[in-house]
């Protein structure tokens, strides 16, 4: 039994909070470690999956490595990332168990809904990146300038590029979750979003230019979903936003 089992919202002291946080973080770390160990056994299979979008543009369909341990370390990184994803329901549950005692019943209901919606949106963003963005981006990038030059892409650089880009698109799809949450608290309104749409587009274009890989196509492929997510946010705030007078 943990320190929060018999407490009411807001009744735990500082020492209890620290002890509970340590307990939950320890369990979360154990779950991630177990997930990493499991995924290590499938690391070659997982690498074949993430290599697939670029494989047709590589000599012999493979990436290269320049150091004796580069491939080994890349597989460890991939196993860790996949382990975090695999164990996400377990360590997210630990996070929920730490946060939920501070919430009342109605707040827990809304929080659980936002967590599920946010998880769905992140997965949707990663899938969009894998099946739509990567094929189009690699076709443009790897065939640009003719076929005289041949790529020599290292396994480590590709894994970093793949992970960073997938996370960026996953976070992009979180926009409706964040804006809807602000709307439900009355901090933002549908009218405000509509009124400032043009400024939002400029900001989204700037974010796309900074966050996307350094080519125009990737910027457009990121700006498009951002704009769609913004318009979805407008609709969701209208449906679930607080009806009282908002702050903005």
PDB file of C-alpha atoms in Angstrom:
ATOM      1  CA  UNK A   1       0.000   0.000   0.000  1.00  0.00           C
ATOM      2  CA  UNK A   2       1.365   3.422  -0.958  1.00  0.00           C
ATOM      3  CA  UNK A   3       1.178   6.639   1.026  1.00  0.00           C
ATOM      4  CA  UNK A   4      -1.767   7.949  -0.996  1.00  0.00           C
ATOM      5  CA  UNK A   5      -4.160   5.032  -0.568  1.00  0.00           C
ATOM      6  CA  UNK A   6      -6.044   6.544   2.378  1.00  0.00           C
ATOM      7  CA  UNK A   7      -5.715  10.243   1.600  1.00  0.00           C
ATOM      8  CA  UNK A   8      -8.170  12.787   0.257  1.00  0.00           C
ATOM      9  CA  UNK A   9      -7.318  15.258  -2.523  1.00  0.00           C
ATOM     10  CA  UNK A  10      -4.816  17.807  -1.274  1.00  0.00           C
ATOM     11  CA  UNK A  11      -4.270  16.122   2.116  1.00  0.00           C
ATOM     12  CA  UNK A  12      -0.826  14.608   1.485  1.00  0.00           C
ATOM     13  CA  UNK A  13       2.185  16.341   3.001  1.00  0.00           C
ATOM     14  CA  UNK A  14       5.426  17.199   1.210  1.00  0.00           C
ATOM     15  CA  UNK A  15       7.278  14.143   2.516  1.00  0.00           C
ATOM     16  CA  UNK A  16       4.401  11.905   1.444  1.00  0.00           C
ATOM     17  CA  UNK A  17       4.408  13.460  -2.027  1.00  0.00           C
ATOM     18  CA  UNK A  18       8.155  12.902  -2.389  1.00  0.00           C
ATOM     19  CA  UNK A  19       7.881   9.301  -1.192  1.00  0.00           C
ATOM     20  CA  UNK A  20       4.976   8.635  -3.531  1.00  0.00           C
ATOM     21  CA  UNK A  21       6.809  10.241  -6.463  1.00  0.00           C
ATOM     22  CA  UNK A  22       9.878   8.101  -5.790  1.00  0.00           C
ATOM     23  CA  UNK A  23       7.722   4.972  -5.613  1.00  0.00           C
ATOM     24  CA  UNK A  24       5.944   5.735  -8.892  1.00  0.00           C
ATOM     25  CA  UNK A  25       9.144   6.734 -10.738  1.00  0.00           C
ATOM     26  CA  UNK A  26      10.857   3.543  -9.602  1.00  0.00           C
ATOM     27  CA  UNK A  27       8.008   1.404 -10.875  1.00  0.00           C
ATOM     28  CA  UNK A  28       7.872   3.355 -14.140  1.00  0.00           C
ATOM     29  CA  UNK A  29      11.625   2.846 -14.650  1.00  0.00           C
ATOM     30  CA  UNK A  30      11.249  -0.894 -14.017  1.00  0.00           C
ATOM     31  CA  UNK A  31       8.452  -1.138 -16.593  1.00  0.00           C
ATOM     32  CA  UNK A  32      10.509   0.772 -19.171  1.00  0.00           C
ATOM     33  CA  UNK A  33      13.520  -1.466 -18.495  1.00  0.00           C
ATOM     34  CA  UNK A  34      11.404  -4.586 -18.947  1.00  0.00           C
ATOM     35  CA  UNK A  35       9.958  -3.160 -22.160  1.00  0.00           C
ATOM     36  CA  UNK A  36      13.470  -2.418 -23.423  1.00  0.00           C
ATOM     37  CA  UNK A  37      14.632  -5.974 -22.690  1.00  0.00           C
ATOM     38  CA  UNK A  38      11.627  -7.407 -24.529  1.00  0.00           C
ATOM     39  CA  UNK A  39      12.106  -5.110 -27.532  1.00  0.00           C
ATOM     40  CA  UNK A  40      15.820  -5.906 -27.666  1.00  0.00           C
ATOM     41  CA  UNK A  41      14.875  -9.384 -28.854  1.00  0.00           C
ATOM     42  CA  UNK A  42      12.976  -7.829 -31.765  1.00  0.00           C
ATOM     43  CA  UNK A  43      15.393  -4.976 -32.527  1.00  0.00           C
ATOM     44  CA  UNK A  44      16.368  -6.303 -35.963  1.00  0.00           C
ATOM     45  CA  UNK A  45      12.714  -6.690 -36.927  1.00  0.00           C
ATOM     46  CA  UNK A  46      11.970  -3.169 -35.649  1.00  0.00           C
ATOM     47  CA  UNK A  47      14.914  -1.753 -37.571  1.00  0.00           C
ATOM     48  CA  UNK A  48      13.601  -3.335 -40.753  1.00  0.00           C
ATOM     49  CA  UNK A  49      10.337  -1.465 -40.165  1.00  0.00           C
ATOM     50  CA  UNK A  50      11.901   1.958 -39.669  1.00  0.00           C
ATOM     51  CA  UNK A  51      14.402   1.368 -42.495  1.00  0.00           C
ATOM     52  CA  UNK A  52      11.651   0.505 -44.954  1.00  0.00           C
ATOM     53  CA  UNK A  53      10.676   4.078 -46.024  1.00  0.00           C
ATOM     54  CA  UNK A  54      14.214   4.840 -47.233  1.00  0.00           C
ATOM     55  CA  UNK A  55      15.456   1.360 -48.179  1.00  0.00           C
ATOM     56  CA  UNK A  56      14.679   1.621 -51.889  1.00  0.00           C
ATOM     57  CA  UNK A  57      16.953   4.656 -52.219  1.00  0.00           C
ATOM     58  CA  UNK A  58      19.976   3.060 -50.514  1.00  0.00           C
ATOM     59  CA  UNK A  59      22.724   1.013 -52.187  1.00  0.00           C
ATOM     60  CA  UNK A  60      21.863  -2.633 -51.470  1.00  0.00           C
ATOM     61  CA  UNK A  61      18.936  -1.365 -49.383  1.00  0.00           C
ATOM     62  CA  UNK A  62      21.032  -0.907 -46.248  1.00  0.00           C
ATOM     63  CA  UNK A  63      22.403   1.813 -43.983  1.00  0.00           C
ATOM     64  CA  UNK A  64      26.098   2.091 -43.123  1.00  0.00           C
ATOM     65  CA  UNK A  65      28.006   2.365 -39.855  1.00  0.00           C
ATOM     66  CA  UNK A  66      31.479   3.831 -39.413  1.00  0.00           C
ATOM     67  CA  UNK A  67      32.453   2.469 -35.995  1.00  0.00           C
ATOM     68  CA  UNK A  68      32.604  -1.036 -34.504  1.00  0.00           C
ATOM     69  CA  UNK A  69      29.859  -0.360 -31.952  1.00  0.00           C
ATOM     70  CA  UNK A  70      27.676   2.024 -33.976  1.00  0.00           C
ATOM     71  CA  UNK A  71      25.185  -0.626 -35.061  1.00  0.00           C
ATOM     72  CA  UNK A  72      25.053  -2.164 -31.584  1.00  0.00           C
ATOM     73  CA  UNK A  73      24.397   1.215 -29.942  1.00  0.00           C
ATOM     74  CA  UNK A  74      21.738   2.060 -32.532  1.00  0.00           C
ATOM     75  CA  UNK A  75      19.918  -1.167 -31.699  1.00  0.00           C
ATOM     76  CA  UNK A  76      20.099  -0.342 -27.986  1.00  0.00           C
ATOM     77  CA  UNK A  77      18.611   3.109 -28.654  1.00  0.00           C
ATOM     78  CA  UNK A  78      15.854   1.599 -30.766  1.00  0.00           C
ATOM     79  CA  UNK A  79      15.095  -1.042 -28.129  1.00  0.00           C
ATOM     80  CA  UNK A  80      14.855   1.692 -25.483  1.00  0.00           C
ATOM     81  CA  UNK A  81      12.527   3.849 -27.592  1.00  0.00           C
ATOM     82  CA  UNK A  82      10.358   0.862 -28.497  1.00  0.00           C
ATOM     83  CA  UNK A  83      10.426  -0.265 -24.866  1.00  0.00           C
ATOM     84  CA  UNK A  84       9.074   3.107 -23.762  1.00  0.00           C
ATOM     85  CA  UNK A  85       6.266   2.810 -26.300  1.00  0.00           C
ATOM     86  CA  UNK A  86       5.489  -0.799 -25.373  1.00  0.00           C
ATOM     87  CA  UNK A  87       5.416  -0.067 -21.648  1.00  0.00           C
ATOM     88  CA  UNK A  88       3.602   3.273 -22.048  1.00  0.00           C
ATOM     89  CA  UNK A  89       0.269   2.012 -20.628  1.00  0.00           C
ATOM     90  CA  UNK A  90       2.078   0.854 -17.479  1.00  0.00           C
ATOM     91  CA  UNK A  91       4.239   3.914 -16.784  1.00  0.00           C
ATOM     92  CA  UNK A  92       1.438   6.280 -17.783  1.00  0.00           C
ATOM     93  CA  UNK A  93      -0.714   4.474 -15.243  1.00  0.00           C
ATOM     94  CA  UNK A  94       1.956   5.169 -12.607  1.00  0.00           C
ATOM     95  CA  UNK A  95       1.853   8.839 -13.588  1.00  0.00           C
ATOM     96  CA  UNK A  96      -1.927   8.766 -13.310  1.00  0.00           C
ATOM     97  CA  UNK A  97      -1.790   7.164  -9.858  1.00  0.00           C
ATOM     98  CA  UNK A  98       0.496   9.976  -8.699  1.00  0.00           C
ATOM     99  CA  UNK A  99      -1.667  12.763 -10.120  1.00  0.00           C
ATOM    100  CA  UNK A 100      -5.177  11.401  -9.555  1.00  0.00           C
ATOM    101  CA  UNK A 101      -5.302  11.801  -5.724  1.00  0.00           C
ATOM    102  CA  UNK A 102      -5.096  15.572  -6.241  1.00  0.00           C
ATOM    103  CA  UNK A 103      -8.180  15.501  -8.480  1.00  0.00           C
ATOM    104  CA  UNK A 104     -11.850  15.274  -7.640  1.00  0.00           C
ATOM    105  CA  UNK A 105     -14.178  12.801  -9.302  1.00  0.00           C
ATOM    106  CA  UNK A 106     -15.348  15.083 -12.102  1.00  0.00           C
ATOM    107  CA  UNK A 107     -11.772  16.256 -12.735  1.00  0.00           C
ATOM    108  CA  UNK A 108     -10.582  12.654 -12.994  1.00  0.00           C
ATOM    109  CA  UNK A 109     -13.214  11.986 -15.642  1.00  0.00           C
ATOM    110  CA  UNK A 110     -12.050  14.874 -17.813  1.00  0.00           C
ATOM    111  CA  UNK A 111      -8.360  14.145 -17.200  1.00  0.00           C
ATOM    112  CA  UNK A 112      -8.778  10.521 -18.265  1.00  0.00           C
ATOM    113  CA  UNK A 113     -10.531  11.670 -21.428  1.00  0.00           C
ATOM    114  CA  UNK A 114      -7.742  14.102 -22.306  1.00  0.00           C
ATOM    115  CA  UNK A 115      -5.088  11.432 -21.686  1.00  0.00           C
ATOM    116  CA  UNK A 116      -6.832   8.963 -23.997  1.00  0.00           C
ATOM    117  CA  UNK A 117      -7.447  11.635 -26.639  1.00  0.00           C
ATOM    118  CA  UNK A 118      -3.839  12.814 -26.400  1.00  0.00           C
ATOM    119  CA  UNK A 119      -2.488   9.275 -26.758  1.00  0.00           C
ATOM    120  CA  UNK A 120      -4.665   8.652 -29.808  1.00  0.00           C
ATOM    121  CA  UNK A 121      -3.590  11.924 -31.413  1.00  0.00           C
ATOM    122  CA  UNK A 122       0.120  11.248 -30.843  1.00  0.00           C
ATOM    123  CA  UNK A 123      -0.125   7.780 -32.393  1.00  0.00           C
ATOM    124  CA  UNK A 124      -2.093   9.239 -35.304  1.00  0.00           C
ATOM    125  CA  UNK A 125       0.642  11.835 -35.868  1.00  0.00           C
ATOM    126  CA  UNK A 126       3.395   9.202 -35.891  1.00  0.00           C
ATOM    127  CA  UNK A 127       1.439   7.031 -38.339  1.00  0.00           C
ATOM    128  CA  UNK A 128       0.833  10.043 -40.584  1.00  0.00           C
ATOM    129  CA  UNK A 129       4.558  10.720 -40.552  1.00  0.00           C
ATOM    130  CA  UNK A 130       5.484   7.114 -41.366  1.00  0.00           C
ATOM    131  CA  UNK A 131       2.959   6.417 -44.115  1.00  0.00           C
ATOM    132  CA  UNK A 132       2.591   9.877 -45.700  1.00  0.00           C
ATOM    133  CA  UNK A 133       5.490  12.180 -44.843  1.00  0.00           C
ATOM    134  CA  UNK A 134       8.457   9.825 -45.043  1.00  0.00           C
ATOM    135  CA  UNK A 135       7.619   8.322 -48.463  1.00  0.00           C
ATOM    136  CA  UNK A 136       7.060  11.752 -50.016  1.00  0.00           C
ATOM    137  CA  UNK A 137      10.026  13.394 -48.297  1.00  0.00           C
ATOM    138  CA  UNK A 138      12.499  10.623 -49.136  1.00  0.00           C
ATOM    139  CA  UNK A 139      11.340  10.453 -52.736  1.00  0.00           C
ATOM    140  CA  UNK A 140      12.101  14.163 -53.084  1.00  0.00           C
ATOM    141  CA  UNK A 141      15.298  14.264 -51.024  1.00  0.00           C
ATOM    142  CA  UNK A 142      16.924  11.072 -52.278  1.00  0.00           C
ATOM    143  CA  UNK A 143      16.246  11.682 -55.983  1.00  0.00           C
ATOM    144  CA  UNK A 144      17.014  15.408 -55.995  1.00  0.00           C
ATOM    145  CA  UNK A 145      19.820  16.392 -58.380  1.00  0.00           C
ATOM    146  CA  UNK A 146      19.887  13.239 -60.472  1.00  0.00           C
ATOM    147  CA  UNK A 147      21.246   9.767 -59.791  1.00  0.00           C
ATOM    148  CA  UNK A 148      24.995  10.331 -60.131  1.00  0.00           C
ATOM    149  CA  UNK A 149      25.599  10.855 -56.420  1.00  0.00           C
ATOM    150  CA  UNK A 150      24.998   7.876 -54.140  1.00  0.00           C
ATOM    151  CA  UNK A 151      23.848   8.150 -50.510  1.00  0.00           C
ATOM    152  CA  UNK A 152      25.901   6.822 -47.594  1.00  0.00           C
ATOM    153  CA  UNK A 153      23.561   7.362 -44.657  1.00  0.00           C
ATOM    154  CA  UNK A 154      24.757   6.099 -41.294  1.00  0.00           C
ATOM    155  CA  UNK A 155      22.527   3.992 -39.125  1.00  0.00           C
ATOM    156  CA  UNK A 156      22.847   6.430 -36.213  1.00  0.00           C
ATOM    157  CA  UNK A 157      22.006   9.561 -38.211  1.00  0.00           C
ATOM    158  CA  UNK A 158      18.985   7.904 -39.793  1.00  0.00           C
ATOM    159  CA  UNK A 159      17.668   6.677 -36.447  1.00  0.00           C
ATOM    160  CA  UNK A 160      18.016  10.196 -35.045  1.00  0.00           C
ATOM    161  CA  UNK A 161      16.285  11.727 -38.067  1.00  0.00           C
ATOM    162  CA  UNK A 162      13.492   9.151 -37.996  1.00  0.00           C
ATOM    163  CA  UNK A 163      12.849   9.539 -34.272  1.00  0.00           C
ATOM    164  CA  UNK A 164      13.000  13.341 -34.235  1.00  0.00           C
ATOM    165  CA  UNK A 165      10.672  13.721 -37.209  1.00  0.00           C
ATOM    166  CA  UNK A 166       8.163  11.166 -35.901  1.00  0.00           C
ATOM    167  CA  UNK A 167       8.061  12.871 -32.490  1.00  0.00           C
ATOM    168  CA  UNK A 168       7.588  16.300 -34.101  1.00  0.00           C
ATOM    169  CA  UNK A 169       4.563  15.082 -36.048  1.00  0.00           C
ATOM    170  CA  UNK A 170       3.231  13.257 -32.996  1.00  0.00           C
ATOM    171  CA  UNK A 171       3.417  16.474 -30.981  1.00  0.00           C
ATOM    172  CA  UNK A 172       1.859  18.409 -33.864  1.00  0.00           C
ATOM    173  CA  UNK A 173      -1.252  16.282 -33.565  1.00  0.00           C
ATOM    174  CA  UNK A 174      -1.453  17.177 -29.861  1.00  0.00           C
ATOM    175  CA  UNK A 175      -2.557  20.730 -30.708  1.00  0.00           C
ATOM    176  CA  UNK A 176      -6.318  19.999 -30.460  1.00  0.00           C
ATOM    177  CA  UNK A 177      -5.782  18.346 -27.076  1.00  0.00           C
ATOM    178  CA  UNK A 178      -3.963  21.354 -25.632  1.00  0.00           C
ATOM    179  CA  UNK A 179      -6.262  23.987 -27.111  1.00  0.00           C
ATOM    180  CA  UNK A 180      -9.411  22.073 -26.144  1.00  0.00           C
ATOM    181  CA  UNK A 181      -8.077  21.769 -22.596  1.00  0.00           C
ATOM    182  CA  UNK A 182      -7.505  25.534 -22.459  1.00  0.00           C
ATOM    183  CA  UNK A 183     -10.982  26.073 -23.870  1.00  0.00           C
ATOM    184  CA  UNK A 184     -12.563  23.804 -21.256  1.00  0.00           C
ATOM    185  CA  UNK A 185     -10.921  25.941 -18.563  1.00  0.00           C
ATOM    186  CA  UNK A 186     -12.306  29.118 -20.107  1.00  0.00           C
ATOM    187  CA  UNK A 187      -8.843  30.438 -21.002  1.00  0.00           C
ATOM    188  CA  UNK A 188      -9.561  30.569 -24.715  1.00  0.00           C
ATOM    189  CA  UNK A 189     -12.690  30.781 -26.854  1.00  0.00           C
ATOM    190  CA  UNK A 190     -13.802  29.709 -30.309  1.00  0.00           C
ATOM    191  CA  UNK A 191     -14.249  33.352 -31.271  1.00  0.00           C
ATOM    192  CA  UNK A 192     -10.661  34.103 -30.258  1.00  0.00           C
ATOM    193  CA  UNK A 193      -9.352  31.261 -32.423  1.00  0.00           C
ATOM    194  CA  UNK A 194     -11.388  32.390 -35.418  1.00  0.00           C
ATOM    195  CA  UNK A 195     -10.422  36.037 -35.007  1.00  0.00           C
ATOM    196  CA  UNK A 196      -6.702  35.280 -34.807  1.00  0.00           C
ATOM    197  CA  UNK A 197      -6.566  32.567 -37.470  1.00  0.00           C
ATOM    198  CA  UNK A 198      -4.295  34.579 -39.787  1.00  0.00           C
ATOM    199  CA  UNK A 199      -1.754  35.168 -37.025  1.00  0.00           C
ATOM    200  CA  UNK A 200      -1.918  31.502 -36.086  1.00  0.00           C
ATOM    201  CA  UNK A 201      -1.091  30.512 -39.668  1.00  0.00           C
ATOM    202  CA  UNK A 202       1.985  32.759 -39.645  1.00  0.00           C
ATOM    203  CA  UNK A 203       3.127  31.242 -36.346  1.00  0.00           C
ATOM    204  CA  UNK A 204       2.520  27.720 -37.641  1.00  0.00           C
ATOM    205  CA  UNK A 205       4.529  28.485 -40.783  1.00  0.00           C
ATOM    206  CA  UNK A 206       7.412  29.731 -38.642  1.00  0.00           C
ATOM    207  CA  UNK A 207       7.235  26.639 -36.431  1.00  0.00           C
ATOM    208  CA  UNK A 208       7.196  24.417 -39.518  1.00  0.00           C
ATOM    209  CA  UNK A 209      10.270  26.147 -40.918  1.00  0.00           C
ATOM    210  CA  UNK A 210      12.150  25.655 -37.640  1.00  0.00           C
ATOM    211  CA  UNK A 211      10.988  22.179 -36.648  1.00  0.00           C
ATOM    212  CA  UNK A 212      10.755  20.427 -40.007  1.00  0.00           C
ATOM    213  CA  UNK A 213      13.747  18.857 -41.765  1.00  0.00           C
ATOM    214  CA  UNK A 214      15.577  21.425 -43.928  1.00  0.00           C
ATOM    215  CA  UNK A 215      13.585  21.243 -47.135  1.00  0.00           C
ATOM    216  CA  UNK A 216      10.483  22.990 -48.443  1.00  0.00           C
ATOM    217  CA  UNK A 217       8.481  19.792 -48.896  1.00  0.00           C
ATOM    218  CA  UNK A 218       8.866  18.737 -45.264  1.00  0.00           C
ATOM    219  CA  UNK A 219       7.863  22.228 -44.156  1.00  0.00           C
ATOM    220  CA  UNK A 220       4.681  22.030 -46.239  1.00  0.00           C
ATOM    221  CA  UNK A 221       3.968  18.507 -44.988  1.00  0.00           C
ATOM    222  CA  UNK A 222       4.202  19.775 -41.406  1.00  0.00           C
ATOM    223  CA  UNK A 223       2.301  23.021 -42.001  1.00  0.00           C
ATOM    224  CA  UNK A 224      -0.633  21.153 -43.543  1.00  0.00           C
ATOM    225  CA  UNK A 225      -1.371  18.981 -40.477  1.00  0.00           C
ATOM    226  CA  UNK A 226      -0.771  21.948 -38.171  1.00  0.00           C
ATOM    227  CA  UNK A 227      -3.424  23.930 -40.014  1.00  0.00           C
ATOM    228  CA  UNK A 228      -5.848  20.992 -39.986  1.00  0.00           C
ATOM    229  CA  UNK A 229      -5.245  20.504 -36.248  1.00  0.00           C
ATOM    230  CA  UNK A 230      -5.907  24.202 -35.661  1.00  0.00           C
ATOM    231  CA  UNK A 231      -9.228  24.039 -37.497  1.00  0.00           C
ATOM    232  CA  UNK A 232     -10.116  20.889 -35.552  1.00  0.00           C
ATOM    233  CA  UNK A 233      -9.296  22.794 -32.371  1.00  0.00           C
ATOM    234  CA  UNK A 234     -11.729  25.539 -33.378  1.00  0.00           C
ATOM    235  CA  UNK A 235     -14.504  22.964 -33.706  1.00  0.00           C
ATOM    236  CA  UNK A 236     -13.650  21.156 -30.463  1.00  0.00           C
ATOM    237  CA  UNK A 237     -13.444  24.363 -28.430  1.00  0.00           C
ATOM    238  CA  UNK A 238     -16.874  25.274 -29.760  1.00  0.00           C
ATOM    239  CA  UNK A 239     -18.215  21.917 -28.577  1.00  0.00           C
ATOM    240  CA  UNK A 240     -16.395  21.466 -25.274  1.00  0.00           C
ATOM    241  CA  UNK A 241     -15.221  24.954 -24.362  1.00  0.00           C
ATOM    242  CA  UNK A 242     -16.399  26.634 -21.188  1.00  0.00           C
ATOM    243  CA  UNK A 243     -19.549  28.596 -21.899  1.00  0.00           C
ATOM    244  CA  UNK A 244     -18.877  31.349 -19.385  1.00  0.00           C
ATOM    245  CA  UNK A 245     -16.984  34.493 -20.337  1.00  0.00           C
ATOM    246  CA  UNK A 246     -13.426  33.472 -21.248  1.00  0.00           C
ATOM    247  CA  UNK A 247     -10.277  35.290 -20.268  1.00  0.00           C
ATOM    248  CA  UNK A 248      -9.460  35.982 -23.932  1.00  0.00           C
TER     249      UNK A 248
END
